PDB file of C-alpha atoms in Angstrom:
ATOM      1  CA  UNK R  12      17.807  -7.245  -4.113  1.00  0.00           C
ATOM      2  CA  UNK R  13      14.348  -5.728  -3.716  1.00  0.00           C
ATOM      3  CA  UNK R  14      12.618  -4.610  -6.878  1.00  0.00           C
ATOM      4  CA  UNK R  15      11.799  -1.241  -5.271  1.00  0.00           C
ATOM      5  CA  UNK R  16      14.443   0.485  -3.193  1.00  0.00           C
ATOM      6  CA  UNK R  17      13.928   3.680  -1.226  1.00  0.00           C
ATOM      7  CA  UNK R  18      16.428   6.026   0.348  1.00  0.00           C
ATOM      8  CA  UNK R  19      16.918   7.169   2.946  1.00  0.00           C
ATOM      9  CA  UNK R  20      15.240   4.690   5.292  1.00  0.00           C
ATOM     10  CA  UNK R  21      15.010   7.312   8.032  1.00  0.00           C
ATOM     11  CA  UNK R  22      15.160  11.083   7.790  1.00  0.00           C
ATOM     12  CA  UNK R  23      14.947  13.701  10.529  1.00  0.00           C
ATOM     13  CA  UNK R  24      14.831  17.354   9.506  1.00  0.00           C
ATOM     14  CA  UNK R  25      13.945  20.749  10.899  1.00  0.00           C
ATOM     15  CA  UNK R  26      10.713  22.516  10.104  1.00  0.00           C
ATOM     16  CA  UNK R  27      11.008  24.498   6.893  1.00  0.00           C
ATOM     17  CA  UNK R  28      13.652  22.317   5.261  1.00  0.00           C
ATOM     18  CA  UNK R  29      13.349  21.009   1.702  1.00  0.00           C
ATOM     19  CA  UNK R  30      12.941  17.222   1.786  1.00  0.00           C
ATOM     20  CA  UNK R  31      13.816  14.702  -0.926  1.00  0.00           C
ATOM     21  CA  UNK R  32      12.978  10.992  -0.814  1.00  0.00           C
ATOM     22  CA  UNK R  33      14.273   8.740  -3.561  1.00  0.00           C
ATOM     23  CA  UNK R  34      12.898   5.579  -5.149  1.00  0.00           C
ATOM     24  CA  UNK R  35      14.652   3.269  -7.611  1.00  0.00           C
ATOM     25  CA  UNK R  36      13.069   0.249  -9.255  1.00  0.00           C
ATOM     26  CA  UNK R  37      14.399  -2.586 -11.360  1.00  0.00           C
ATOM     27  CA  UNK R  38      11.336  -3.775 -13.310  1.00  0.00           C
ATOM     28  CA  UNK R  39       9.313  -2.373 -16.180  1.00  0.00           C
ATOM     29  CA  UNK R  40       6.382  -0.433 -14.849  1.00  0.00           C
ATOM     30  CA  UNK R  41       3.104   1.034 -16.026  1.00  0.00           C
ATOM     31  CA  UNK R  42       2.818   3.440 -13.089  1.00  0.00           C
ATOM     32  CA  UNK R  43       4.553   4.531  -9.910  1.00  0.00           C
ATOM     33  CA  UNK R  44       2.717   5.508  -6.749  1.00  0.00           C
ATOM     34  CA  UNK R  45       3.740   7.588  -3.761  1.00  0.00           C
ATOM     35  CA  UNK R  46       1.795   6.817  -0.592  1.00  0.00           C
ATOM     36  CA  UNK R  47       1.769   8.308   2.888  1.00  0.00           C
ATOM     37  CA  UNK R  48       1.234   6.265   6.047  1.00  0.00           C
ATOM     38  CA  UNK R  49       0.518   8.240   9.198  1.00  0.00           C
ATOM     39  CA  UNK R  50       1.452   7.073  12.718  1.00  0.00           C
ATOM     40  CA  UNK R  51      -2.126   5.871  13.170  1.00  0.00           C
ATOM     41  CA  UNK R  52      -1.524   3.416  10.327  1.00  0.00           C
ATOM     42  CA  UNK R  53      -3.825   4.703   7.603  1.00  0.00           C
ATOM     43  CA  UNK R  54      -2.455   4.781   4.042  1.00  0.00           C
ATOM     44  CA  UNK R  55      -3.262   7.593   1.630  1.00  0.00           C
ATOM     45  CA  UNK R  56      -2.306   7.858  -2.021  1.00  0.00           C
ATOM     46  CA  UNK R  57      -0.353  11.042  -2.773  1.00  0.00           C
ATOM     47  CA  UNK R  58       0.542  10.645  -6.429  1.00  0.00           C
ATOM     48  CA  UNK R  59       0.340   8.228  -9.293  1.00  0.00           C
ATOM     49  CA  UNK R  60       2.596   9.008 -12.226  1.00  0.00           C
ATOM     50  CA  UNK R  61       3.939   7.330 -15.326  1.00  0.00           C
ATOM     51  CA  UNK R  62       6.022  10.205 -16.698  1.00  0.00           C
ATOM     52  CA  UNK R  63       7.208  13.715 -15.910  1.00  0.00           C
ATOM     53  CA  UNK R  64       6.221  15.599 -12.817  1.00  0.00           C
ATOM     54  CA  UNK R  65       3.185  16.226 -10.634  1.00  0.00           C
ATOM     55  CA  UNK R  66       2.614  18.850  -7.942  1.00  0.00           C
ATOM     56  CA  UNK R  67       0.039  19.028  -5.183  1.00  0.00           C
ATOM     57  CA  UNK R  68       0.433  21.813  -2.655  1.00  0.00           C
ATOM     58  CA  UNK R  69       3.902  21.526  -1.117  1.00  0.00           C
ATOM     59  CA  UNK R  70       4.479  18.061  -2.568  1.00  0.00           C
ATOM     60  CA  UNK R  71       6.201  17.393  -5.886  1.00  0.00           C
ATOM     61  CA  UNK R  72       6.794  14.000  -7.474  1.00  0.00           C
ATOM     62  CA  UNK R  73       9.034  13.349 -10.449  1.00  0.00           C
ATOM     63  CA  UNK R  74       9.869  10.253 -12.421  1.00  0.00           C
ATOM     64  CA  UNK R  75      12.616   9.397 -14.909  1.00  0.00           C
ATOM     65  CA  UNK R  76      11.523   6.291 -16.804  1.00  0.00           C
ATOM     66  CA  UNK R  77      14.872   5.794 -18.550  1.00  0.00           C
ATOM     67  CA  UNK R  78      16.788   5.849 -15.278  1.00  0.00           C
ATOM     68  CA  UNK R  79      14.039   3.942 -13.377  1.00  0.00           C
ATOM     69  CA  UNK R  80      14.044   6.533 -10.647  1.00  0.00           C
ATOM     70  CA  UNK R  81      11.499   8.728  -8.896  1.00  0.00           C
ATOM     71  CA  UNK R  82      11.752  11.429  -6.250  1.00  0.00           C
ATOM     72  CA  UNK R  83       9.269  12.891  -3.818  1.00  0.00           C
ATOM     73  CA  UNK R  84       9.993  16.426  -2.662  1.00  0.00           C
ATOM     74  CA  UNK R  85       8.404  18.328   0.211  1.00  0.00           C
ATOM     75  CA  UNK R  86       8.897  22.092   0.266  1.00  0.00           C
ATOM     76  CA  UNK R  87       8.649  24.131   3.475  1.00  0.00           C
ATOM     77  CA  UNK R  88       8.333  20.971   5.572  1.00  0.00           C
ATOM     78  CA  UNK R  89       6.085  21.002   8.637  1.00  0.00           C
ATOM     79  CA  UNK R  90       5.767  18.679  11.640  1.00  0.00           C
ATOM     80  CA  UNK R  91       2.446  17.431  10.262  1.00  0.00           C
ATOM     81  CA  UNK R  92       4.424  15.987   7.311  1.00  0.00           C
ATOM     82  CA  UNK R  93       5.934  13.445   9.719  1.00  0.00           C
ATOM     83  CA  UNK R  94       4.917  10.054   8.383  1.00  0.00           C
ATOM     84  CA  UNK R  95       6.194   7.048   6.461  1.00  0.00           C
ATOM     85  CA  UNK R  96       6.389   7.690   2.719  1.00  0.00           C
ATOM     86  CA  UNK R  97       6.084   4.624   0.536  1.00  0.00           C
ATOM     87  CA  UNK R  98       7.013   4.171  -3.104  1.00  0.00           C
ATOM     88  CA  UNK R  99       5.164   1.453  -5.029  1.00  0.00           C
ATOM     89  CA  UNK R 100       5.148   0.355  -8.658  1.00  0.00           C
ATOM     90  CA  UNK R 101       2.660  -1.397 -10.862  1.00  0.00           C
ATOM     91  CA  UNK R 102       4.448  -3.687 -13.282  1.00  0.00           C
ATOM     92  CA  UNK R 103       4.083  -3.177 -16.975  1.00  0.00           C
ATOM     93  CA  UNK R 104       1.879  -5.416 -19.086  1.00  0.00           C
ATOM     94  CA  UNK R 105       2.848  -9.066 -18.889  1.00  0.00           C
ATOM     95  CA  UNK R 106       5.001  -8.349 -15.871  1.00  0.00           C
ATOM     96  CA  UNK R 107       3.047 -10.428 -13.398  1.00  0.00           C
ATOM     97  CA  UNK R 108       0.120 -10.038 -11.051  1.00  0.00           C
ATOM     98  CA  UNK R 109      -1.874  -6.876 -10.829  1.00  0.00           C
ATOM     99  CA  UNK R 110      -1.449  -4.971  -7.593  1.00  0.00           C
ATOM    100  CA  UNK R 111       1.536  -2.993  -6.412  1.00  0.00           C
ATOM    101  CA  UNK R 112       5.100  -3.880  -5.449  1.00  0.00           C
ATOM    102  CA  UNK R 113       6.210  -1.733  -2.537  1.00  0.00           C
ATOM    103  CA  UNK R 114       9.394  -0.256  -1.162  1.00  0.00           C
ATOM    104  CA  UNK R 115      10.008  -0.528   2.565  1.00  0.00           C
ATOM    105  CA  UNK R 116       9.206   3.117   3.164  1.00  0.00           C
ATOM    106  CA  UNK R 117      11.031   6.210   4.394  1.00  0.00           C
ATOM    107  CA  UNK R 118      10.296   7.260   7.963  1.00  0.00           C
ATOM    108  CA  UNK R 119      10.283  11.071   8.010  1.00  0.00           C
ATOM    109  CA  UNK R 120      10.294  13.150  11.200  1.00  0.00           C
ATOM    110  CA  UNK R 121      10.050  16.934  10.996  1.00  0.00           C
ATOM    111  CA  UNK R 122      11.062  18.641  14.200  1.00  0.00           C
ATOM    112  CA  UNK R 123       9.616  22.060  15.141  1.00  0.00           C
TER     113      UNK R 123
ATOM    114  CA  UNK Y 128     -19.043   7.837   0.622  1.00  0.00           C
ATOM    115  CA  UNK Y 129     -17.453   5.667   3.286  1.00  0.00           C
ATOM    116  CA  UNK Y 130     -14.702   4.612   0.865  1.00  0.00           C
ATOM    117  CA  UNK Y 131     -13.075   1.315   1.830  1.00  0.00           C
ATOM    118  CA  UNK Y 132     -14.111  -0.168   5.158  1.00  0.00           C
ATOM    119  CA  UNK Y 133     -12.561  -3.128   6.961  1.00  0.00           C
ATOM    120  CA  UNK Y 134     -13.699  -5.167   9.925  1.00  0.00           C
ATOM    121  CA  UNK Y 135     -12.566  -6.050  12.504  1.00  0.00           C
ATOM    122  CA  UNK Y 136      -9.985  -3.418  13.472  1.00  0.00           C
ATOM    123  CA  UNK Y 137      -8.104  -5.845  15.722  1.00  0.00           C
ATOM    124  CA  UNK Y 138      -8.323  -9.543  16.437  1.00  0.00           C
ATOM    125  CA  UNK Y 139      -6.410 -12.127  18.430  1.00  0.00           C
ATOM    126  CA  UNK Y 140      -6.561 -15.693  17.119  1.00  0.00           C
ATOM    127  CA  UNK Y 141      -5.265 -18.937  18.503  1.00  0.00           C
ATOM    128  CA  UNK Y 142      -3.152 -21.174  16.272  1.00  0.00           C
ATOM    129  CA  UNK Y 143      -5.405 -23.299  14.086  1.00  0.00           C
ATOM    130  CA  UNK Y 144      -8.465 -21.059  14.345  1.00  0.00           C
ATOM    131  CA  UNK Y 145     -10.059 -19.579  11.267  1.00  0.00           C
ATOM    132  CA  UNK Y 146     -11.544 -16.180  10.550  1.00  0.00           C
ATOM    133  CA  UNK Y 147     -12.694 -13.894   7.767  1.00  0.00           C
ATOM    134  CA  UNK Y 148     -11.471 -10.348   7.327  1.00  0.00           C
ATOM    135  CA  UNK Y 149     -14.191  -8.239   5.756  1.00  0.00           C
ATOM    136  CA  UNK Y 150     -13.631  -5.527   3.147  1.00  0.00           C
ATOM    137  CA  UNK Y 151     -16.306  -3.382   1.505  1.00  0.00           C
ATOM    138  CA  UNK Y 152     -16.046  -0.440  -0.885  1.00  0.00           C
ATOM    139  CA  UNK Y 153     -18.815   1.877  -2.012  1.00  0.00           C
ATOM    140  CA  UNK Y 154     -17.049   3.521  -4.959  1.00  0.00           C
ATOM    141  CA  UNK Y 155     -18.111   0.959  -7.568  1.00  0.00           C
ATOM    142  CA  UNK Y 156     -14.481   0.054  -8.153  1.00  0.00           C
ATOM    143  CA  UNK Y 157     -13.691  -2.957 -10.310  1.00  0.00           C
ATOM    144  CA  UNK Y 158     -10.316  -3.793  -8.784  1.00  0.00           C
ATOM    145  CA  UNK Y 159      -9.830  -4.867  -5.186  1.00  0.00           C
ATOM    146  CA  UNK Y 160      -6.675  -6.000  -3.382  1.00  0.00           C
ATOM    147  CA  UNK Y 161      -5.511  -7.543  -0.146  1.00  0.00           C
ATOM    148  CA  UNK Y 162      -2.068  -6.617   1.198  1.00  0.00           C
ATOM    149  CA  UNK Y 163      -0.235  -7.522   4.374  1.00  0.00           C
ATOM    150  CA  UNK Y 164       2.302  -5.322   6.132  1.00  0.00           C
ATOM    151  CA  UNK Y 165       4.926  -6.824   8.424  1.00  0.00           C
ATOM    152  CA  UNK Y 166       7.218  -4.662  10.603  1.00  0.00           C
ATOM    153  CA  UNK Y 167      10.219  -3.372   8.667  1.00  0.00           C
ATOM    154  CA  UNK Y 168       8.940  -4.861   5.421  1.00  0.00           C
ATOM    155  CA  UNK Y 169       7.076  -3.377   2.521  1.00  0.00           C
ATOM    156  CA  UNK Y 170       3.457  -4.258   1.931  1.00  0.00           C
ATOM    157  CA  UNK Y 171       2.964  -7.457  -0.018  1.00  0.00           C
ATOM    158  CA  UNK Y 172       0.074  -8.441  -2.278  1.00  0.00           C
ATOM    159  CA  UNK Y 173      -1.892 -11.482  -1.094  1.00  0.00           C
ATOM    160  CA  UNK Y 174      -4.782 -11.703  -3.572  1.00  0.00           C
ATOM    161  CA  UNK Y 175      -6.525  -9.389  -5.974  1.00  0.00           C
ATOM    162  CA  UNK Y 176      -9.701  -9.241  -8.019  1.00  0.00           C
ATOM    163  CA  UNK Y 177     -10.446  -7.431 -11.272  1.00  0.00           C
ATOM    164  CA  UNK Y 178     -14.208  -7.818 -10.974  1.00  0.00           C
ATOM    165  CA  UNK Y 179     -16.983  -9.868  -9.425  1.00  0.00           C
ATOM    166  CA  UNK Y 180     -16.314 -13.573  -9.835  1.00  0.00           C
ATOM    167  CA  UNK Y 181     -12.641 -13.097 -10.782  1.00  0.00           C
ATOM    168  CA  UNK Y 182      -9.788 -13.496  -8.318  1.00  0.00           C
ATOM    169  CA  UNK Y 183      -6.093 -14.235  -8.645  1.00  0.00           C
ATOM    170  CA  UNK Y 184      -3.070 -14.866  -6.470  1.00  0.00           C
ATOM    171  CA  UNK Y 185      -0.541 -12.242  -5.574  1.00  0.00           C
ATOM    172  CA  UNK Y 186       2.931 -12.574  -4.124  1.00  0.00           C
ATOM    173  CA  UNK Y 187       2.062 -14.286  -0.794  1.00  0.00           C
ATOM    174  CA  UNK Y 188      -1.237 -16.237  -1.167  1.00  0.00           C
ATOM    175  CA  UNK Y 189      -0.419 -19.346   0.890  1.00  0.00           C
ATOM    176  CA  UNK Y 190      -2.727 -19.797   3.888  1.00  0.00           C
ATOM    177  CA  UNK Y 191      -5.402 -17.466   2.532  1.00  0.00           C
ATOM    178  CA  UNK Y 192      -8.501 -17.663   0.365  1.00  0.00           C
ATOM    179  CA  UNK Y 193     -10.717 -15.005  -1.189  1.00  0.00           C
ATOM    180  CA  UNK Y 194     -14.013 -14.690  -2.979  1.00  0.00           C
ATOM    181  CA  UNK Y 195     -15.671 -11.850  -4.906  1.00  0.00           C
ATOM    182  CA  UNK Y 196     -19.371 -12.472  -5.274  1.00  0.00           C
ATOM    183  CA  UNK Y 197     -20.289  -8.780  -5.517  1.00  0.00           C
ATOM    184  CA  UNK Y 198     -18.534  -5.634  -6.733  1.00  0.00           C
ATOM    185  CA  UNK Y 199     -18.593  -4.188  -3.208  1.00  0.00           C
ATOM    186  CA  UNK Y 200     -17.215  -7.019  -1.075  1.00  0.00           C
ATOM    187  CA  UNK Y 201     -13.884  -8.842  -1.072  1.00  0.00           C
ATOM    188  CA  UNK Y 202     -13.487 -10.990   2.074  1.00  0.00           C
ATOM    189  CA  UNK Y 203     -10.172 -12.641   2.986  1.00  0.00           C
ATOM    190  CA  UNK Y 204     -10.360 -16.024   4.701  1.00  0.00           C
ATOM    191  CA  UNK Y 205      -7.703 -17.526   6.978  1.00  0.00           C
ATOM    192  CA  UNK Y 206      -8.434 -21.223   7.399  1.00  0.00           C
ATOM    193  CA  UNK Y 207      -5.776 -22.451   9.865  1.00  0.00           C
ATOM    194  CA  UNK Y 208      -4.167 -19.455  11.538  1.00  0.00           C
ATOM    195  CA  UNK Y 209      -0.415 -19.617  12.078  1.00  0.00           C
ATOM    196  CA  UNK Y 210       1.919 -17.226  13.954  1.00  0.00           C
ATOM    197  CA  UNK Y 211       3.452 -16.246  10.597  1.00  0.00           C
ATOM    198  CA  UNK Y 212       0.104 -14.648   9.708  1.00  0.00           C
ATOM    199  CA  UNK Y 213       0.480 -12.083  12.493  1.00  0.00           C
ATOM    200  CA  UNK Y 214       0.412  -8.862  10.505  1.00  0.00           C
ATOM    201  CA  UNK Y 215      -1.577  -5.792   9.571  1.00  0.00           C
ATOM    202  CA  UNK Y 216      -3.899  -6.443   6.656  1.00  0.00           C
ATOM    203  CA  UNK Y 217      -4.971  -3.705   4.265  1.00  0.00           C
ATOM    204  CA  UNK Y 218      -7.705  -3.899   1.685  1.00  0.00           C
ATOM    205  CA  UNK Y 219      -7.594  -1.481  -1.244  1.00  0.00           C
ATOM    206  CA  UNK Y 220      -9.641  -0.731  -4.330  1.00  0.00           C
ATOM    207  CA  UNK Y 221      -9.256   1.111  -7.617  1.00  0.00           C
ATOM    208  CA  UNK Y 222     -11.442   1.786 -10.621  1.00  0.00           C
ATOM    209  CA  UNK Y 223      -8.931   0.318 -13.051  1.00  0.00           C
ATOM    210  CA  UNK Y 224      -5.562  -1.387 -12.879  1.00  0.00           C
ATOM    211  CA  UNK Y 225      -3.561   1.779 -13.541  1.00  0.00           C
ATOM    212  CA  UNK Y 226      -5.519   4.032 -11.221  1.00  0.00           C
ATOM    213  CA  UNK Y 227      -5.151   5.492  -7.749  1.00  0.00           C
ATOM    214  CA  UNK Y 228      -5.684   2.876  -5.050  1.00  0.00           C
ATOM    215  CA  UNK Y 229      -7.814   3.702  -2.016  1.00  0.00           C
ATOM    216  CA  UNK Y 230      -6.899   1.890   1.176  1.00  0.00           C
ATOM    217  CA  UNK Y 231      -9.005   0.748   4.077  1.00  0.00           C
ATOM    218  CA  UNK Y 232      -7.932   1.493   7.673  1.00  0.00           C
ATOM    219  CA  UNK Y 233      -6.384  -1.946   8.185  1.00  0.00           C
ATOM    220  CA  UNK Y 234      -6.986  -4.971  10.400  1.00  0.00           C
ATOM    221  CA  UNK Y 235      -4.359  -5.837  12.996  1.00  0.00           C
ATOM    222  CA  UNK Y 236      -4.197  -9.610  13.500  1.00  0.00           C
ATOM    223  CA  UNK Y 237      -2.265 -11.373  16.231  1.00  0.00           C
ATOM    224  CA  UNK Y 238      -1.964 -15.164  16.123  1.00  0.00           C
ATOM    225  CA  UNK Y 239      -0.828 -16.784  19.358  1.00  0.00           C
TER     226      UNK Y 239
END
């Protein structure tokens, strides 16, 4: 079983829909990252969080440390949001190498 | 700021050849990382560095070597290329261990 699991793997939605992508992890962490990878391949960091909730524009990320679960929400989705969204965790202290452990990503397509 | 730059963008190698993937950052970040991304799989950590002169293995270090002689540069060396090293390689950097990571554009490597 992977240490970081994302669902769904693939998601197709209509423009304007509210999108939720889920991430569950099985190890102790010091931080969780949400990343976006565009069709051209570049990777951009969206959020880094260790508790609570963060918002940036139409994107909202939440984390529940007790349940080892995080969600990424997109409000009023737009075709330009089409990308692969990747959840990654940094292990807590003493948990192994620095660097991130990644989920396999959620491929999101927003149709006009 | 150029951020994180990687060269080359694309390379084809024959089995047994060697090459160095270059990575440079101009943000004065202490931490630098090398990841590989295989189709359908999450990114995996190859090597990382927490400062000049300090490197350590990640999850998949076999077949690779790194050095960190300056804060800015973190080259990844493939000594005897194998088909299993066909992948997209991403370099990333961060100021600290629990900080946002900034990714380079990636190097696509094909070993035939």
